Tab-separated table of C-alpha atoms and ligand atoms in Angstrom:
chain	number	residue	atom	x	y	z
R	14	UNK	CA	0.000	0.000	0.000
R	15	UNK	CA	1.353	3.696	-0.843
R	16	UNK	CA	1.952	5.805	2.401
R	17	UNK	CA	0.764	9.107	2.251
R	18	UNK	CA	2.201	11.458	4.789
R	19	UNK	CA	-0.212	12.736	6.995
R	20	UNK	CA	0.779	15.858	9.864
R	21	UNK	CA	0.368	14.081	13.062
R	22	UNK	CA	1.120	10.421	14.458
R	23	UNK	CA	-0.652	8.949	17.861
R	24	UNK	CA	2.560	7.558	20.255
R	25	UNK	CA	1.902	6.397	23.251
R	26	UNK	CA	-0.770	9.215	24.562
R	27	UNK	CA	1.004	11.967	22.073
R	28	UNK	CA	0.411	13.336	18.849
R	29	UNK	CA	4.137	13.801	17.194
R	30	UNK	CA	4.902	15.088	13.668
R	31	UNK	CA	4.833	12.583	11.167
R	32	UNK	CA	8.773	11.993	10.496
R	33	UNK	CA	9.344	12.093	14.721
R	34	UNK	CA	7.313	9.028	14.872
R	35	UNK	CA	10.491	6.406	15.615
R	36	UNK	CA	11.770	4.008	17.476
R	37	UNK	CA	14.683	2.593	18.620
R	38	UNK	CA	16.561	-0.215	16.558
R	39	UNK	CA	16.846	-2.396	19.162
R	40	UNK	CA	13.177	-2.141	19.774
R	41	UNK	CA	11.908	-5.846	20.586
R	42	UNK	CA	9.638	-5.749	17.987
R	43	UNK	CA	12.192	-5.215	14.650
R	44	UNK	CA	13.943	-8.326	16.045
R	45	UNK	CA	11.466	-10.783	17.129
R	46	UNK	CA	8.332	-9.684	15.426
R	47	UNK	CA	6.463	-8.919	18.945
R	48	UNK	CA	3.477	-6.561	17.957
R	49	UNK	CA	-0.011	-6.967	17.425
R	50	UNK	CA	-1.555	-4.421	14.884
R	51	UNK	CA	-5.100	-3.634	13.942
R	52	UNK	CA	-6.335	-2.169	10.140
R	53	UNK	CA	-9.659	-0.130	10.160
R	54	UNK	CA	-10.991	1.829	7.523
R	55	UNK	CA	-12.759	5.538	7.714
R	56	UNK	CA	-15.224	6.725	5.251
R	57	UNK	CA	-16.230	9.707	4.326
R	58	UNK	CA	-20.294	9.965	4.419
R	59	UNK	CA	-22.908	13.220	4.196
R	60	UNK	CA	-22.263	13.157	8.089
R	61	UNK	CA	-18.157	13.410	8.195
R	62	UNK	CA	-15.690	10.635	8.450
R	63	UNK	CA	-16.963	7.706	10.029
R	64	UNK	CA	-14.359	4.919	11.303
R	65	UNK	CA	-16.105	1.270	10.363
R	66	UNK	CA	-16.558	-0.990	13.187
R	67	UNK	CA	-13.597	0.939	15.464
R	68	UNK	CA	-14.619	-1.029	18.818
R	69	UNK	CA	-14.453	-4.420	17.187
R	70	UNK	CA	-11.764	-3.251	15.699
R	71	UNK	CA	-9.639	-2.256	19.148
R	72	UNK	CA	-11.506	-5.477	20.907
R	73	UNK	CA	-9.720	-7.387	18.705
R	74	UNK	CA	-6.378	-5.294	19.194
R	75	UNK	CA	-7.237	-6.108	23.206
R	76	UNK	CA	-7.445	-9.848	22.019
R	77	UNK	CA	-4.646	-10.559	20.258
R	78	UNK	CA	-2.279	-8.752	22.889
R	79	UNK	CA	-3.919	-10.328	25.318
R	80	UNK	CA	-2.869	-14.133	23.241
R	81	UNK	CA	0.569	-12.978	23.682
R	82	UNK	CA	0.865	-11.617	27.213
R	83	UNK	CA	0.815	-7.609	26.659
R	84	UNK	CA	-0.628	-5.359	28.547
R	85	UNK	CA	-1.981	-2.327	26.848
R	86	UNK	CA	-1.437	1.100	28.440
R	87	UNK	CA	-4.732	2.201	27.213
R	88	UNK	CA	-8.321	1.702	27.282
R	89	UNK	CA	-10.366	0.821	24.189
R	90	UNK	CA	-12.087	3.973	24.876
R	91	UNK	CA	-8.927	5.924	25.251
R	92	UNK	CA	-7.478	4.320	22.215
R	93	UNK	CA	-10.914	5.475	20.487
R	94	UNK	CA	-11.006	8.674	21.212
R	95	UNK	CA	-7.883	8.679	20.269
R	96	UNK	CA	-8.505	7.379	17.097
R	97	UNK	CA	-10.927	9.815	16.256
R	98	UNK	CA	-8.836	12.911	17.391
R	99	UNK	CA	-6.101	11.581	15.034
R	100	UNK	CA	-8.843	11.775	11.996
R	101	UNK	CA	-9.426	14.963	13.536
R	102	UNK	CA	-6.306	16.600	13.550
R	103	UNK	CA	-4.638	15.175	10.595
R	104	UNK	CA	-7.792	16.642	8.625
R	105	UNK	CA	-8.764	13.446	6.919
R	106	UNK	CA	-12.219	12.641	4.991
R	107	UNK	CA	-10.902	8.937	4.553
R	108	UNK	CA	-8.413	7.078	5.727
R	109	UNK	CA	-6.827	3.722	6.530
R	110	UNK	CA	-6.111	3.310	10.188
R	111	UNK	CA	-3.380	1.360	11.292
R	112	UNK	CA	-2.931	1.545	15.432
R	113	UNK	CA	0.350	-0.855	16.935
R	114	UNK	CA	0.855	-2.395	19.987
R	115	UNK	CA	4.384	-3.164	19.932
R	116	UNK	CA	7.179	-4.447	23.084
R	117	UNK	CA	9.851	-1.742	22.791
R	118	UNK	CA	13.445	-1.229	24.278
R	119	UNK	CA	14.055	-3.352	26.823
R	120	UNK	CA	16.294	-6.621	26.658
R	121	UNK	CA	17.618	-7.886	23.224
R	122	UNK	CA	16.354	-11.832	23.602
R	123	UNK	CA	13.356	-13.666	22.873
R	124	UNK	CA	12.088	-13.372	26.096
R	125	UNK	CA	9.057	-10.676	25.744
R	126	UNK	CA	8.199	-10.747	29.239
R	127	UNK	CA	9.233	-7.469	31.241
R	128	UNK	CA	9.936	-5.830	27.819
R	129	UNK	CA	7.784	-2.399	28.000
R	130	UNK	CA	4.407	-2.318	25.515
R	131	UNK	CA	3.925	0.713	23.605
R	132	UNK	CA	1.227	1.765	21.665
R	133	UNK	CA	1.099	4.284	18.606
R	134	UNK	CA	-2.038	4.903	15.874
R	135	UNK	CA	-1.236	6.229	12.604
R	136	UNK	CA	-4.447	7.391	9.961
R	137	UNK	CA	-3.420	8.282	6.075
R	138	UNK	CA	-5.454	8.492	2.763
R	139	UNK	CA	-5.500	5.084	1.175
R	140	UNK	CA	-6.756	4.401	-2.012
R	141	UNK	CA	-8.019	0.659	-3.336
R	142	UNK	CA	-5.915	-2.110	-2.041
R	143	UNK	CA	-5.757	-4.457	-4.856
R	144	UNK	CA	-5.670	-1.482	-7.109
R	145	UNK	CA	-8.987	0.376	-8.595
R	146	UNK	CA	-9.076	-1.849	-11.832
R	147	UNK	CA	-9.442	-4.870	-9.535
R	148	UNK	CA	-11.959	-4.611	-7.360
R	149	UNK	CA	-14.463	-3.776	-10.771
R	150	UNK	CA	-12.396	-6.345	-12.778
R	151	UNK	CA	-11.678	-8.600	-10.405
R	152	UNK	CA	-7.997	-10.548	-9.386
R	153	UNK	CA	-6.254	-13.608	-10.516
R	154	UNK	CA	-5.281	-15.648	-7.717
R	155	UNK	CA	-2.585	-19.207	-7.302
R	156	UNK	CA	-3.051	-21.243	-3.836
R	157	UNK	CA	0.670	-20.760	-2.453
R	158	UNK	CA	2.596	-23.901	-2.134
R	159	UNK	CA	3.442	-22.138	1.813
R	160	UNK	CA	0.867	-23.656	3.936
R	161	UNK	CA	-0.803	-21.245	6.244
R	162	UNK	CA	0.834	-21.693	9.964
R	163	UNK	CA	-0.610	-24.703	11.595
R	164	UNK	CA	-3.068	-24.245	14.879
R	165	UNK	CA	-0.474	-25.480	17.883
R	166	UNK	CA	2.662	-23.354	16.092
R	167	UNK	CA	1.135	-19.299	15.339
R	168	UNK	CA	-2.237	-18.590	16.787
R	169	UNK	CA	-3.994	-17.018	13.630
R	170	UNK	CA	-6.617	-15.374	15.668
R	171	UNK	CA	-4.391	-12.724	17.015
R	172	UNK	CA	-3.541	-9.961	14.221
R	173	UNK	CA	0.295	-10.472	14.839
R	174	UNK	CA	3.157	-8.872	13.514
R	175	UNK	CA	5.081	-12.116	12.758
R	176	UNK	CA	2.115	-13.916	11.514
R	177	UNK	CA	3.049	-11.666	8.316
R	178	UNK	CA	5.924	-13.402	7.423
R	179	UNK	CA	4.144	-15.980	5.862
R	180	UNK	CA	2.275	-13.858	3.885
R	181	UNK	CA	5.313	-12.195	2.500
R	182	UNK	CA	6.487	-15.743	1.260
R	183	UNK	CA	3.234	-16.756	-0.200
R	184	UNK	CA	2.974	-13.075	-1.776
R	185	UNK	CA	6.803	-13.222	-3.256
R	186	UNK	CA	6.116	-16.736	-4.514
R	187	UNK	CA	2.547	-15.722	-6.326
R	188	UNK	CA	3.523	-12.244	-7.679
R	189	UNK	CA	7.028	-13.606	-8.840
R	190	UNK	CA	4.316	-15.997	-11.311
R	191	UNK	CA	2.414	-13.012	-12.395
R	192	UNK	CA	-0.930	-13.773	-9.940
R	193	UNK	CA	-2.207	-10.787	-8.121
R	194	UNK	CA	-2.715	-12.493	-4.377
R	195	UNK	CA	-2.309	-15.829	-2.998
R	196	UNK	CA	-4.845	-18.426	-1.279
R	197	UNK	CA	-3.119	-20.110	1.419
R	198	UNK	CA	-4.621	-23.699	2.312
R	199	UNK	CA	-4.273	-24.419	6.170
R	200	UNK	CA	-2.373	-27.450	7.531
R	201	UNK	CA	-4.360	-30.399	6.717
R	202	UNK	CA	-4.536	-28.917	3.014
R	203	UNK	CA	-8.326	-27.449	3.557
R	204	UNK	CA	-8.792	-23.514	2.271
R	205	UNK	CA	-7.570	-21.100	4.866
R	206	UNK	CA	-7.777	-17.269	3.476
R	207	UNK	CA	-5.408	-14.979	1.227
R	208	UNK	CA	-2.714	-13.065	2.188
R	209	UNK	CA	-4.271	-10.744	3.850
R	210	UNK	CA	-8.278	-11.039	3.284
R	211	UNK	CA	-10.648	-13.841	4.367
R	212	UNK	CA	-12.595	-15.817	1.179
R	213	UNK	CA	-15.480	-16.563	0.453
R	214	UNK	CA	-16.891	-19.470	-2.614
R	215	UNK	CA	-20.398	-18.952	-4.078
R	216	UNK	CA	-21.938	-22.448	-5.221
R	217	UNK	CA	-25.669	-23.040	-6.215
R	218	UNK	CA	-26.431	-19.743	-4.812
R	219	UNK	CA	-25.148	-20.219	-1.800
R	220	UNK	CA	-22.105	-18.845	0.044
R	221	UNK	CA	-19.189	-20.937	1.587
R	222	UNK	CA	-16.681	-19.713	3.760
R	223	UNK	CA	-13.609	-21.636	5.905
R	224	UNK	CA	-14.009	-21.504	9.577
R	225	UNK	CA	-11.860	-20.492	12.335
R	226	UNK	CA	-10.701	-23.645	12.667
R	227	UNK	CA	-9.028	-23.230	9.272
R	228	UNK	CA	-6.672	-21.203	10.861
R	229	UNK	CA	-7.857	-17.507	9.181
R	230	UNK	CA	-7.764	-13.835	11.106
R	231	UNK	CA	-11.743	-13.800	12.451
R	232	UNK	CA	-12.023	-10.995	9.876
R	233	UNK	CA	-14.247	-8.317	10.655
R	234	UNK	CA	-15.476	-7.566	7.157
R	235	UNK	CA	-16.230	-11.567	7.054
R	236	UNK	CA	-18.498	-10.842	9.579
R	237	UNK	CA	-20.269	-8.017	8.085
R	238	UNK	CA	-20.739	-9.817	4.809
R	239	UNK	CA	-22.453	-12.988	6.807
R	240	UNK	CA	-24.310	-10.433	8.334
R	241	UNK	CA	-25.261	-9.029	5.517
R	242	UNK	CA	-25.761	-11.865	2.899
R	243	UNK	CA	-28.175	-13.263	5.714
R	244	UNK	CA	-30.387	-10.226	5.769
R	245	UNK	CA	-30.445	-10.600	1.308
R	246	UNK	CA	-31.948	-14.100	2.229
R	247	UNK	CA	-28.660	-15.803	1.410
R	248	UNK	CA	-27.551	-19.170	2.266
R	249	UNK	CA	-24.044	-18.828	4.631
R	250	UNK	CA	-22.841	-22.155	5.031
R	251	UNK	CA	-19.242	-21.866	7.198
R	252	UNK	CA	-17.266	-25.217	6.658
R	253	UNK	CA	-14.206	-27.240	6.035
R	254	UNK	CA	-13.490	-26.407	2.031
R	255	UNK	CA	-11.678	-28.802	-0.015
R	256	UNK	CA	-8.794	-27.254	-2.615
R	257	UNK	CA	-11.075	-28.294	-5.027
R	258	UNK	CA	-13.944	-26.504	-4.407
R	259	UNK	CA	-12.110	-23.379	-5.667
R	260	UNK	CA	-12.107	-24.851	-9.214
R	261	UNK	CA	-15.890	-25.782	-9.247
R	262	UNK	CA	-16.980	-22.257	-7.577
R	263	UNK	CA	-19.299	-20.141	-9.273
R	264	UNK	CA	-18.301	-17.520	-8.005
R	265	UNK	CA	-14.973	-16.207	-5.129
R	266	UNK	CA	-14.369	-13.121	-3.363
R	267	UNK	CA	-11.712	-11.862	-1.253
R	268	UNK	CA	-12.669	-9.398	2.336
R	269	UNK	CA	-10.942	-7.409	4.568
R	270	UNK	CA	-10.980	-4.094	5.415
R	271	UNK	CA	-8.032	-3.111	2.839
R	272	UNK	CA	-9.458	-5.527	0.106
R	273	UNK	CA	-13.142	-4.538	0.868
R	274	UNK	CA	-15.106	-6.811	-1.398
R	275	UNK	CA	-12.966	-8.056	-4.420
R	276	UNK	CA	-14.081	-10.230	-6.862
R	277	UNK	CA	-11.357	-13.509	-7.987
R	278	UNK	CA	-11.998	-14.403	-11.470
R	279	UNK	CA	-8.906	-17.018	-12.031
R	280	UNK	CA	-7.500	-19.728	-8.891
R	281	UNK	CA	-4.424	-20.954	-11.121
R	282	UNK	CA	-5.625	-19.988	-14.269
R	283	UNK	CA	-8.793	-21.805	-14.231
R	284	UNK	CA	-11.558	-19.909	-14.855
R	285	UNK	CA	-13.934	-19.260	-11.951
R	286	UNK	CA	-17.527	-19.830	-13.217
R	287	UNK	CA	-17.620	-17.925	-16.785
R	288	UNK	CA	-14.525	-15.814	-15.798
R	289	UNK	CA	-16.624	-13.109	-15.108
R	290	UNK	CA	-17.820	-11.232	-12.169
R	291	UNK	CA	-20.616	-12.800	-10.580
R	292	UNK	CA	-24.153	-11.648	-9.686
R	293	UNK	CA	-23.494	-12.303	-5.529
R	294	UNK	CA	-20.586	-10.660	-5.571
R	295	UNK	CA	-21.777	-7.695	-6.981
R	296	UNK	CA	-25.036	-7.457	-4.989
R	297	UNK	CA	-22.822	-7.923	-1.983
R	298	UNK	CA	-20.017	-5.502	-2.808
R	299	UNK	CA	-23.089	-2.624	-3.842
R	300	UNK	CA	-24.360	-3.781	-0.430
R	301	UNK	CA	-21.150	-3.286	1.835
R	302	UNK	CA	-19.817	0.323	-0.054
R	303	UNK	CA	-23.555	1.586	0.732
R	304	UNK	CA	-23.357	0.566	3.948
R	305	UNK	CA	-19.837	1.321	5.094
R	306	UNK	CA	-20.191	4.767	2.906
R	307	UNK	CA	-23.887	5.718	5.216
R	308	UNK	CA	-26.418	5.383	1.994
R	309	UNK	CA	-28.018	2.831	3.839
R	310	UNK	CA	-29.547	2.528	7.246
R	311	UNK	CA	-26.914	1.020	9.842
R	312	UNK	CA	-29.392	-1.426	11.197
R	313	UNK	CA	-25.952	-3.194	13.232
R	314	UNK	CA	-24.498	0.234	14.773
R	315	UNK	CA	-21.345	-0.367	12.463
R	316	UNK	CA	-20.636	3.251	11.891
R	317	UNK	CA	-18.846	5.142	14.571
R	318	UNK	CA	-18.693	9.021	13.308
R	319	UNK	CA	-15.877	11.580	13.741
R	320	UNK	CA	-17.563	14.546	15.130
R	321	UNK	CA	-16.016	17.173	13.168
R	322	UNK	CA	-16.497	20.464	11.524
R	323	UNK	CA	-15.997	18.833	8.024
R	324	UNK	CA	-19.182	17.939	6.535
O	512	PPE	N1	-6.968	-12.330	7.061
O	512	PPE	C1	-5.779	-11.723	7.191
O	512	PPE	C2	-4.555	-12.570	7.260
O	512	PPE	C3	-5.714	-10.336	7.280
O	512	PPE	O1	-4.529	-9.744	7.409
O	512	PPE	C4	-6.906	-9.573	7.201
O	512	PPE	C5	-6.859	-8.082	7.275
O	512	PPE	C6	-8.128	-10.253	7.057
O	512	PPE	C7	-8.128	-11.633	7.000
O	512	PPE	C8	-9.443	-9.526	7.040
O	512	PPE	O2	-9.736	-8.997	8.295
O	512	PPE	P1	-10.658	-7.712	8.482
O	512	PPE	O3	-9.868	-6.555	8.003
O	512	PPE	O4	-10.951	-7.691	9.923
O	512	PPE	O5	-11.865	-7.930	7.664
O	512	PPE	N2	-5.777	-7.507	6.606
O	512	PPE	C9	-5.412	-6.126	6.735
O	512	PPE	C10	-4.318	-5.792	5.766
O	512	PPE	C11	-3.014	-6.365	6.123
O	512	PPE	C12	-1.979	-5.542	5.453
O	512	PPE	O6	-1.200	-4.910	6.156
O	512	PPE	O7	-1.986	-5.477	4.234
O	512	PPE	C13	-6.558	-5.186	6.388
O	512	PPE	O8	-7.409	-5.533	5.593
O	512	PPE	O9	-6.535	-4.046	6.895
């Protein structure tokens, strides 16, 4: 993703100038990978910015520090507000939110306990994540031959920093063969998610997705899409899914909150369905922009406004 420099950066209860936001080298979390990190999207609606789903969104930040023994120095609430003063003062309509909890200087050994947790947010315009032409056109995927990190080894319910090093592989591997995002399968070979976005596999009209058992993030735009394919009277049927069933799909769709809704229209070259688009996908990507963008009615109290004199 592109950074765009924004004015001000959230560190540990300050707001410091963009380039001042640094840390030290020997920083536990450069060498060992010791941070948990959260990504949230804000919109800009006829009401201001609103930030999508912030509170599950820092419950899950809780969550996954929690899994690996840190203590926050914050409240969700403070981290929140927070949040939302960030938006403020950085002047941003829209924005891709990316707030770190991270074990600083302390000791230089693996041993995280006793080194100090520090916390930082940082908001900046983003753009599409799989590029603008993608999420109309839709992406070409390959299922990485790197197997998603099995249950007792990484827990892939905490949003880790380290977890991300097996994304990087499966990325390198799939972009290196000209594919546009890679489909990890967990460890006993059933679909886990992409690199970064949960999936979902549209058969007879109705809508498959792996569970957590699969070893996938509990994505937060998954949700919302259950949610919402439920209310359009569609099937959700969350199970083990077979390599397989990737090749025999109608239709496939990536989530997260950076991918938003993208459509797949290759898994290693073969076609899914006709190779185009399908009619799900597009009801439920219409469905999640209007909601996440306030044209609809936020019947699930999703949208958690910036109070702000830019309207
Ligand atoms: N799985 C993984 C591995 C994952 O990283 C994400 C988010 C998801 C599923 C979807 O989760 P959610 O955003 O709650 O719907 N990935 C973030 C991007 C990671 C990156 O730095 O790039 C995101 O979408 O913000």
């Amino acid at each position: 993703m592109p950074i765009k420099e924004a004015k001000f950066i959230w560190m540990n209860g300050e707001f410091v100038n963009w380039w001042d936001a640094k840390i030290h080298i020997l920083s536990h979390i450069i060498h060992y990978g010791s941070g948990v990190f959260e990504g949230i999207r804000c919109y800009k609606t006829d009401k201001g910015p609103e930030i999508f789903r912030l509170k599950d969104h820092l419950f899950r930040l809780k969550n996954s520090a929690k899994i690996y023994r840190m203590e926050i120095p914050f409240t969700v609430e403070e981290l929140r507000e927070a949040t939302k003063e960030l938006i403020r003062r950085n002047n941003l309509e829209s924005a891709y939110i990316r707030p770190i909890v991270y074990r600083g200087y302390g000791t230089i050994a693996p041993n995280p306990l006793g080194v100090p947790v520090e916390a930082s947010i940082i908001a900046f315009e983003l753009g599409r994540y799989l590029g603008d032409e993608n999420i109309k056109n839709g992406i070409s995927v390959m299922v990485t031959s790197w197997r998603k990190f099995a249950p007792d080894t990484l827990p892939a319910m905490a949003k880790a920093s380290g977890n991300y090093l097996n994304s990087q592989l499966a990325l390198m591997e799939v972009i290196t063969y000209g594919f546009n995002e890679a489909i990890l399968l967990d460890y006993f070979g059933y679909i886990s998610e992409g690199s970064g976005e949960n999936i979902f596999l549209v058969k007879n009209e109705i809508l498959f997705t792996p569970p957590l058992s699969s070893s996938i993030l509990e994505g937060i735009t998954r949700d919302s899409i259950i949610k919402l394919a439920k209310e359009l009277g569609i099937e959700v049927r969350v199970e083990f899914l077979p390599r397989e069933a990737l090749y025999i799909a109608d239709e496939i769709f990536l989530v997260g909150t950076a991918a938003e809704v993208t459509p797949v229209i290759s898994v290693d070259k073969i076609p899914v369905g006709d190779g185009k688009i399908g009619k799900i996908t597009r009801l439920l990507q219409e469905k999640y922009s209007n909601i996440v963008e306030g044209k609809e009615e936020d019947k699930y109290g999703w949208l958690d406004y910036v109070i702000c004199d830019k309207i």
